[in-house]
Tab-separated table of C-alpha atoms in Angstrom:
chain	number	residue	atom	x	y	z
A	207	UNK	CA	103.937	177.500	141.554
A	208	UNK	CA	100.242	178.214	142.303
A	209	UNK	CA	99.859	174.870	143.974
A	210	UNK	CA	102.442	175.689	146.643
A	211	UNK	CA	100.941	179.146	147.188
A	212	UNK	CA	97.423	177.687	147.470
A	213	UNK	CA	98.437	174.925	149.880
A	214	UNK	CA	99.880	177.533	152.338
A	215	UNK	CA	97.097	180.179	152.119
A	216	UNK	CA	94.953	178.950	154.997
A	217	UNK	CA	97.770	179.031	157.497
A	218	UNK	CA	98.218	182.700	156.679
A	219	UNK	CA	94.554	183.547	157.009
A	220	UNK	CA	94.491	183.393	160.811
A	221	UNK	CA	96.541	186.602	161.101
A	222	UNK	CA	94.159	188.371	158.691
A	223	UNK	CA	90.909	187.858	160.626
A	224	UNK	CA	91.099	190.390	163.525
A	225	UNK	CA	88.536	192.976	162.507
A	226	UNK	CA	85.155	193.361	160.757
A	227	UNK	CA	84.034	195.589	157.945
A	228	UNK	CA	80.874	196.508	156.153
A	229	UNK	CA	80.880	195.365	152.539
A	230	UNK	CA	82.366	198.421	150.781
A	231	UNK	CA	80.603	200.214	147.936
A	232	UNK	CA	82.228	199.368	144.605
A	233	UNK	CA	84.457	202.096	143.144
A	234	UNK	CA	83.209	204.081	140.132
A	235	UNK	CA	84.963	202.770	136.960
A	236	UNK	CA	87.184	204.998	134.904
A	237	UNK	CA	84.931	205.523	131.858
A	238	UNK	CA	87.645	207.517	130.020
A	239	UNK	CA	89.490	204.249	129.615
A	240	UNK	CA	86.409	202.328	128.559
A	241	UNK	CA	85.184	204.479	125.710
A	242	UNK	CA	86.788	206.735	123.126
A	243	UNK	CA	86.230	210.490	123.479
A	244	UNK	CA	82.942	211.475	121.810
A	245	UNK	CA	82.722	214.602	119.708
A	246	UNK	CA	79.093	215.271	118.825
A	247	UNK	CA	76.583	214.569	121.596
A	248	UNK	CA	72.837	215.112	121.876
A	249	UNK	CA	72.142	216.833	125.211
A	250	UNK	CA	68.725	216.770	126.861
A	251	UNK	CA	67.745	217.802	130.420
A	252	UNK	CA	65.712	214.993	132.007
A	253	UNK	CA	64.255	216.211	135.333
A	254	UNK	CA	67.222	216.740	137.578
A	255	UNK	CA	69.511	214.586	135.550
A	256	UNK	CA	71.180	215.412	132.245
A	257	UNK	CA	70.947	212.848	129.430
A	258	UNK	CA	73.382	212.933	126.486
A	259	UNK	CA	73.859	210.422	123.739
A	260	UNK	CA	75.840	209.867	120.535
A	261	UNK	CA	75.141	207.536	117.557
A	262	UNK	CA	78.129	205.563	116.294
A	263	UNK	CA	78.207	203.369	113.242
A	264	UNK	CA	77.670	200.129	115.193
A	265	UNK	CA	76.663	201.195	118.699
A	266	UNK	CA	74.789	203.759	120.822
A	267	UNK	CA	76.622	205.685	123.515
A	268	UNK	CA	74.594	207.092	126.461
A	269	UNK	CA	75.571	209.366	129.379
A	270	UNK	CA	73.060	209.378	132.269
A	271	UNK	CA	73.126	209.127	136.101
A	272	UNK	CA	76.907	209.693	136.176
A	273	UNK	CA	77.351	206.643	134.000
A	274	UNK	CA	78.673	206.346	130.455
A	275	UNK	CA	77.148	203.287	128.694
A	276	UNK	CA	77.632	201.573	125.409
A	277	UNK	CA	74.887	199.496	123.733
A	278	UNK	CA	75.166	197.571	120.510
A	279	UNK	CA	72.131	198.251	118.208
A	280	UNK	CA	71.474	194.508	117.891
A	281	UNK	CA	71.200	194.284	121.678
A	282	UNK	CA	68.769	197.263	121.763
A	283	UNK	CA	66.569	195.698	119.077
A	284	UNK	CA	66.725	192.219	120.634
A	285	UNK	CA	65.718	193.431	124.091
A	286	UNK	CA	62.731	195.432	122.942
A	287	UNK	CA	59.848	195.331	125.474
A	288	UNK	CA	56.993	195.919	123.042
A	289	UNK	CA	54.028	193.542	123.094
A	290	UNK	CA	55.167	191.859	119.894
A	291	UNK	CA	58.711	191.290	121.203
A	292	UNK	CA	58.257	190.559	124.950
A	293	UNK	CA	55.679	188.688	126.916
A	294	UNK	CA	55.143	190.779	130.075
A	295	UNK	CA	53.134	187.965	131.774
A	296	UNK	CA	55.854	185.329	131.506
A	297	UNK	CA	58.785	187.757	131.434
A	298	UNK	CA	60.216	186.061	128.351
A	299	UNK	CA	61.414	187.554	125.071
A	300	UNK	CA	59.308	186.617	122.039
A	301	UNK	CA	61.515	187.998	119.323
A	302	UNK	CA	63.707	185.591	117.407
A	303	UNK	CA	67.242	186.946	117.911
A	304	UNK	CA	68.347	185.243	114.658
A	305	UNK	CA	65.876	187.403	112.754
A	306	UNK	CA	67.580	190.640	113.798
A	307	UNK	CA	69.902	192.088	111.174
A	308	UNK	CA	73.445	192.184	112.633
A	309	UNK	CA	74.075	195.487	110.863
A	310	UNK	CA	70.786	197.061	112.135
A	311	UNK	CA	70.836	200.734	112.983
A	312	UNK	CA	67.966	203.015	114.136
A	313	UNK	CA	66.574	205.564	111.680
A	314	UNK	CA	65.767	208.049	114.465
A	315	UNK	CA	66.257	208.434	118.218
A	316	UNK	CA	64.353	210.797	120.534
A	317	UNK	CA	63.879	211.408	124.205
A	318	UNK	CA	60.534	212.065	125.939
A	319	UNK	CA	61.039	212.879	129.607
A	320	UNK	CA	62.915	209.733	130.833
A	321	UNK	CA	62.106	207.421	127.868
A	322	UNK	CA	64.241	206.886	124.845
A	323	UNK	CA	62.530	205.868	121.565
A	324	UNK	CA	64.395	204.015	118.806
A	325	UNK	CA	62.681	203.810	115.405
A	326	UNK	CA	64.096	200.973	113.304
A	327	UNK	CA	64.290	200.671	109.479
A	328	UNK	CA	61.054	198.623	109.304
A	329	UNK	CA	59.152	201.178	111.290
A	330	UNK	CA	59.145	199.238	114.589
A	331	UNK	CA	59.561	201.412	117.661
A	332	UNK	CA	61.446	200.362	120.764
A	333	UNK	CA	61.252	202.439	123.893
A	334	UNK	CA	63.470	202.236	126.954
A	335	UNK	CA	63.319	203.950	130.373
A	336	UNK	CA	66.674	205.549	131.107
A	337	UNK	CA	66.907	203.931	134.531
A	338	UNK	CA	66.216	200.547	133.012
A	339	UNK	CA	69.122	201.049	130.656
A	340	UNK	CA	71.426	202.016	133.478
A	341	UNK	CA	70.265	198.951	135.508
A	342	UNK	CA	70.835	196.501	132.592
A	343	UNK	CA	74.023	197.979	131.097
A	344	UNK	CA	77.361	196.342	131.550
A	345	UNK	CA	78.793	199.563	133.013
A	346	UNK	CA	75.820	199.801	135.461
A	347	UNK	CA	76.241	196.201	136.533
A	348	UNK	CA	79.899	196.872	137.374
A	349	UNK	CA	78.785	199.498	139.947
A	350	UNK	CA	75.958	197.398	141.436
A	351	UNK	CA	76.254	195.197	144.511
A	352	UNK	CA	73.925	192.209	144.033
A	353	UNK	CA	73.499	191.390	147.716
A	354	UNK	CA	74.385	193.928	150.415
A	355	UNK	CA	75.892	192.245	153.486
A	356	UNK	CA	77.055	193.024	157.002
A	357	UNK	CA	80.401	191.261	157.442
A	358	UNK	CA	81.218	189.989	160.999
A	359	UNK	CA	83.500	188.255	163.299
A	360	UNK	CA	82.603	187.087	166.847
A	361	UNK	CA	82.964	190.613	168.345
A	362	UNK	CA	80.967	192.376	165.619
A	363	UNK	CA	78.131	189.886	165.719
A	364	UNK	CA	77.798	189.893	169.475
A	365	UNK	CA	77.771	193.729	169.582
A	366	UNK	CA	75.128	193.884	166.910
A	367	UNK	CA	72.718	191.857	169.187
A	368	UNK	CA	70.705	190.586	166.229
A	369	UNK	CA	67.321	189.482	167.586
A	370	UNK	CA	65.746	186.071	167.068
A	371	UNK	CA	62.268	185.656	165.672
A	372	UNK	CA	59.533	183.881	167.613
A	373	UNK	CA	58.162	180.809	165.911
A	374	UNK	CA	54.516	181.955	166.000
A	375	UNK	CA	55.453	185.334	164.576
A	376	UNK	CA	57.539	183.716	161.920
A	377	UNK	CA	54.782	181.400	160.762
A	378	UNK	CA	51.762	183.720	161.108
A	379	UNK	CA	52.914	187.286	160.331
A	380	UNK	CA	54.632	188.852	157.393
A	381	UNK	CA	56.483	191.112	159.798
A	382	UNK	CA	58.024	188.087	161.481
A	383	UNK	CA	59.045	186.558	158.178
A	384	UNK	CA	60.441	189.927	156.989
A	385	UNK	CA	62.498	190.293	160.157
A	386	UNK	CA	63.892	186.808	159.724
A	387	UNK	CA	64.775	187.294	156.041
A	388	UNK	CA	66.461	190.696	156.731
A	389	UNK	CA	68.700	189.087	159.357
A	390	UNK	CA	69.508	186.244	157.013
A	391	UNK	CA	70.330	188.313	153.975
A	392	UNK	CA	72.446	190.817	155.930
A	393	UNK	CA	74.321	188.529	158.299
A	394	UNK	CA	73.957	185.139	156.584
A	395	UNK	CA	72.544	183.479	159.780
A	396	UNK	CA	69.146	183.811	161.431
A	397	UNK	CA	67.418	182.216	164.412
A	398	UNK	CA	63.800	181.168	165.075
A	399	UNK	CA	62.956	180.591	168.791
A	400	UNK	CA	60.487	178.314	170.544
A	401	UNK	CA	60.081	175.776	167.726
A	402	UNK	CA	58.508	172.420	168.962
A	403	UNK	CA	61.251	169.856	168.654
A	404	UNK	CA	59.771	167.726	165.853
A	405	UNK	CA	60.721	167.181	162.204
A	406	UNK	CA	57.238	168.222	161.148
A	407	UNK	CA	57.616	171.677	162.629
A	408	UNK	CA	61.056	171.993	161.171
A	409	UNK	CA	59.679	171.209	157.739
A	410	UNK	CA	56.864	173.718	158.172
A	411	UNK	CA	59.248	176.443	158.944
A	412	UNK	CA	61.595	175.569	156.084
A	413	UNK	CA	58.698	175.686	153.631
A	414	UNK	CA	57.838	179.072	154.866
A	415	UNK	CA	61.125	180.262	153.341
A	416	UNK	CA	61.323	178.304	150.090
A	417	UNK	CA	61.137	174.937	148.429
A	418	UNK	CA	63.112	172.149	150.028
A	419	UNK	CA	65.728	170.532	147.833
A	420	UNK	CA	65.810	166.784	147.338
A	421	UNK	CA	69.266	165.282	148.005
A	422	UNK	CA	70.951	161.920	148.556
A	423	UNK	CA	69.914	162.315	152.153
A	424	UNK	CA	66.235	162.983	151.301
A	425	UNK	CA	64.442	166.261	151.791
A	426	UNK	CA	64.455	166.157	155.588
A	427	UNK	CA	66.496	163.805	157.841
A	428	UNK	CA	67.810	163.099	161.272
A	429	UNK	CA	71.335	162.446	162.207
A	430	UNK	CA	73.179	161.392	165.299
A	431	UNK	CA	76.509	159.866	166.215
A	432	UNK	CA	75.683	156.336	165.046
A	433	UNK	CA	77.812	156.322	161.871
A	434	UNK	CA	74.737	155.317	159.837
A	435	UNK	CA	76.220	157.287	156.916
A	436	UNK	CA	79.838	157.400	155.829
A	437	UNK	CA	80.430	160.919	157.050
A	438	UNK	CA	82.223	162.601	160.073
A	439	UNK	CA	78.947	164.355	160.928
A	440	UNK	CA	77.573	161.010	162.048
A	441	UNK	CA	80.278	160.560	164.651
A	442	UNK	CA	81.283	162.206	167.984
A	443	UNK	CA	84.298	163.863	166.284
A	444	UNK	CA	84.383	167.596	166.187
A	445	UNK	CA	83.887	169.330	162.816
A	446	UNK	CA	86.116	172.203	161.991
A	447	UNK	CA	84.981	175.303	160.039
A	448	UNK	CA	83.642	174.350	156.629
A	449	UNK	CA	80.804	174.806	154.092
A	450	UNK	CA	78.549	171.785	153.451
A	451	UNK	CA	77.660	170.151	150.159
A	452	UNK	CA	80.921	171.296	148.579
A	453	UNK	CA	80.680	168.086	146.524
A	454	UNK	CA	77.432	169.255	144.903
A	455	UNK	CA	77.813	170.966	141.512
A	456	UNK	CA	75.515	173.593	143.018
A	457	UNK	CA	76.067	173.739	146.827
A	458	UNK	CA	72.975	174.490	148.888
A	459	UNK	CA	72.060	178.125	149.442
A	460	UNK	CA	70.380	177.792	152.860
A	461	UNK	CA	70.644	175.056	155.490
A	462	UNK	CA	68.221	174.565	158.396
A	463	UNK	CA	69.392	173.000	161.624
A	464	UNK	CA	67.097	172.002	164.494
A	465	UNK	CA	68.467	170.396	167.650
A	466	UNK	CA	65.639	168.043	168.693
A	467	UNK	CA	67.407	166.427	171.710
A	468	UNK	CA	70.621	166.940	173.622
A	469	UNK	CA	72.111	164.373	175.989
A	470	UNK	CA	75.564	164.663	177.596
A	471	UNK	CA	78.062	167.403	177.053
A	472	UNK	CA	79.549	169.171	174.035
A	473	UNK	CA	77.763	169.619	170.781
A	474	UNK	CA	78.486	173.342	170.421
A	475	UNK	CA	77.946	174.948	167.053
A	476	UNK	CA	80.712	176.943	165.473
A	477	UNK	CA	79.579	179.765	163.158
A	478	UNK	CA	82.005	181.670	160.829
A	479	UNK	CA	81.381	184.416	158.323
A	480	UNK	CA	83.476	183.331	155.359
A	481	UNK	CA	82.659	186.602	153.559
A	482	UNK	CA	84.363	188.501	156.292
A	483	UNK	CA	87.435	186.285	156.003
A	484	UNK	CA	87.442	186.676	152.232
A	485	UNK	CA	87.232	190.513	152.552
A	486	UNK	CA	90.277	190.505	154.786
A	487	UNK	CA	92.145	188.502	152.214
A	488	UNK	CA	91.129	190.813	149.447
A	489	UNK	CA	92.250	193.893	151.384
A	490	UNK	CA	95.538	192.543	152.734
A	491	UNK	CA	96.552	189.919	150.111
A	492	UNK	CA	94.728	190.698	146.841
A	493	UNK	CA	97.022	188.364	144.881
A	494	UNK	CA	95.955	185.460	147.117
A	495	UNK	CA	92.286	186.398	146.722
A	496	UNK	CA	92.720	186.160	142.982
A	497	UNK	CA	94.296	182.773	143.245
A	498	UNK	CA	91.530	181.453	145.499
A	499	UNK	CA	88.933	182.739	143.037
A	500	UNK	CA	90.445	181.246	139.872
A	501	UNK	CA	91.963	177.843	140.719
A	502	UNK	CA	89.301	175.144	140.635
A	503	UNK	CA	89.507	172.382	143.344
A	504	UNK	CA	87.794	168.989	143.401
A	505	UNK	CA	85.597	168.171	146.441
A	506	UNK	CA	84.565	164.560	146.653
A	507	UNK	CA	82.042	162.536	148.749
A	508	UNK	CA	82.420	158.733	148.901
A	509	UNK	CA	79.780	156.765	150.858
A	510	UNK	CA	79.691	152.967	151.019
A	511	UNK	CA	77.783	152.105	154.237
A	512	UNK	CA	74.951	149.708	154.417
A	513	UNK	CA	72.550	150.396	151.594
A	514	UNK	CA	73.994	153.850	150.931
A	515	UNK	CA	76.356	153.902	147.947
A	516	UNK	CA	77.107	157.386	146.701
A	517	UNK	CA	80.082	159.047	144.932
A	518	UNK	CA	79.714	162.723	144.238
A	519	UNK	CA	82.235	165.288	142.905
A	520	UNK	CA	81.889	169.093	142.825
A	521	UNK	CA	84.491	171.189	141.163
A	522	UNK	CA	85.042	174.916	141.624
A	523	UNK	CA	87.264	177.574	143.233
A	524	UNK	CA	87.234	178.285	146.913
A	525	UNK	CA	85.933	181.820	146.272
A	526	UNK	CA	83.268	182.211	143.576
A	527	UNK	CA	82.797	185.803	142.309
A	528	UNK	CA	80.691	187.525	139.731
A	529	UNK	CA	83.096	188.328	136.840
A	530	UNK	CA	81.655	191.780	136.072
A	531	UNK	CA	81.984	193.363	139.535
A	532	UNK	CA	84.146	190.845	141.438
A	533	UNK	CA	81.473	190.436	144.142
A	534	UNK	CA	81.768	187.260	146.160
A	535	UNK	CA	78.685	185.065	146.160
A	536	UNK	CA	79.737	181.511	147.229
A	537	UNK	CA	82.551	179.824	149.180
A	538	UNK	CA	83.318	176.153	148.662
A	539	UNK	CA	85.537	174.891	151.435
A	540	UNK	CA	85.782	171.616	153.365
A	541	UNK	CA	89.206	170.278	154.146
A	542	UNK	CA	87.982	166.704	154.647
A	543	UNK	CA	86.508	166.717	151.143
A	544	UNK	CA	89.441	168.067	149.247
A	545	UNK	CA	93.292	167.613	149.369
A	546	UNK	CA	94.896	170.869	148.315
A	547	UNK	CA	94.002	173.394	151.011
A	548	UNK	CA	94.626	172.066	154.553
A	549	UNK	CA	93.666	174.890	156.869
A	550	UNK	CA	90.249	176.535	157.592
A	551	UNK	CA	88.987	180.081	158.068
A	552	UNK	CA	89.300	181.735	161.446
A	553	UNK	CA	87.429	184.575	163.281
A	554	UNK	CA	84.649	182.404	164.654
A	555	UNK	CA	81.549	182.664	166.822
A	556	UNK	CA	80.363	179.883	169.095
A	557	UNK	CA	76.778	179.492	170.358
A	558	UNK	CA	74.402	176.816	171.604
A	559	UNK	CA	71.175	176.091	169.633
A	560	UNK	CA	68.936	174.113	171.996
A	561	UNK	CA	65.364	173.605	170.595
A	562	UNK	CA	65.459	176.402	168.024
A	563	UNK	CA	65.888	176.693	164.308
A	564	UNK	CA	69.189	177.948	162.936
A	565	UNK	CA	69.529	178.817	159.254
A	566	UNK	CA	72.718	180.136	157.704
A	567	UNK	CA	73.971	181.137	154.368
A	568	UNK	CA	76.312	178.646	152.873
A	569	UNK	CA	77.454	181.553	150.887
A	570	UNK	CA	74.256	182.055	149.018
A	571	UNK	CA	73.908	180.529	145.601
A	572	UNK	CA	70.133	180.218	145.381
A	573	UNK	CA	67.092	179.506	147.437
A	574	UNK	CA	67.528	175.739	148.028
A	575	UNK	CA	67.113	174.481	151.584
A	576	UNK	CA	68.452	171.467	153.441
A	577	UNK	CA	67.409	170.280	156.872
A	578	UNK	CA	69.316	168.369	159.524
A	579	UNK	CA	67.530	167.327	162.689
A	580	UNK	CA	70.239	166.697	165.268
A	581	UNK	CA	70.176	163.964	167.950
A	582	UNK	CA	73.421	164.522	169.851
């Protein structure tokens, strides 16, 4: 049944992509359904916020910042940030988790301003800032958006008039780099203007952002329509909407494109915000969103041209979400690389990219970078 539904989903998406939205704030969870009703609470006023807690036999329950949280005592002891348990220079825990008694329970708990102190049976003291506990609790994570985004279709993006960054400003000033990164993180695409048309300058800009990932194509490479590799990108055929490196187990997080030379006609670049499309599906067909986020698909790359012999397989659902807050973080979709879904996202934006750098989020999964210098 799911196969038939999945195979027809993309033909239905075109009707769903007519507007744009800002990524909505996640709703507050219903804590009454998460935790049993507590009877005896310790109440303490902490600045403008009220802190209340209750000790249970096997866990600690905390109310703070409009959030009700539950912490196992083992977790609280294991995550102690004292000098003997945590290396603040390497940001690594030093305590051996196996050495913690699974039945451990604090002897005393007290609050000093915004810090909770737990004294354990052996006399060791663990202290936690209340805001740190909210940030690192499961309940707090459910309310938190990992990466705020502005979702767009062609109309929204054009009206936003997102400015490009000049190459010199990008390379030589923190303000230029900050402007670029803000554009990229919010919209998923960003432009750098006036870049000399060489691979060396492309590499220099890419390294200004992050490390460049080594791939089967190398770190940096040219491509043109000479079919030197067994891929449609090396032909004059048009490429429909897709995400690249779907056949990697971890698809790239950022791609860098630089058009070095343009002869003839055509060669326009089609840009699509897949997060916008996914949000439309979530709002108008939530059952289909769930299907796309749960059913794994196989994307395959087979290359047997000249000296290039590669066979790669990446497996994962079309929509990848964080399980604790259902936030989308990656889309894996290329119809030529898989056989189940046979239509692509809609709501597109077209633009030319002559002699400038274009980077865009392939639905961010890290800080890896790929480069393609284009000879069209």
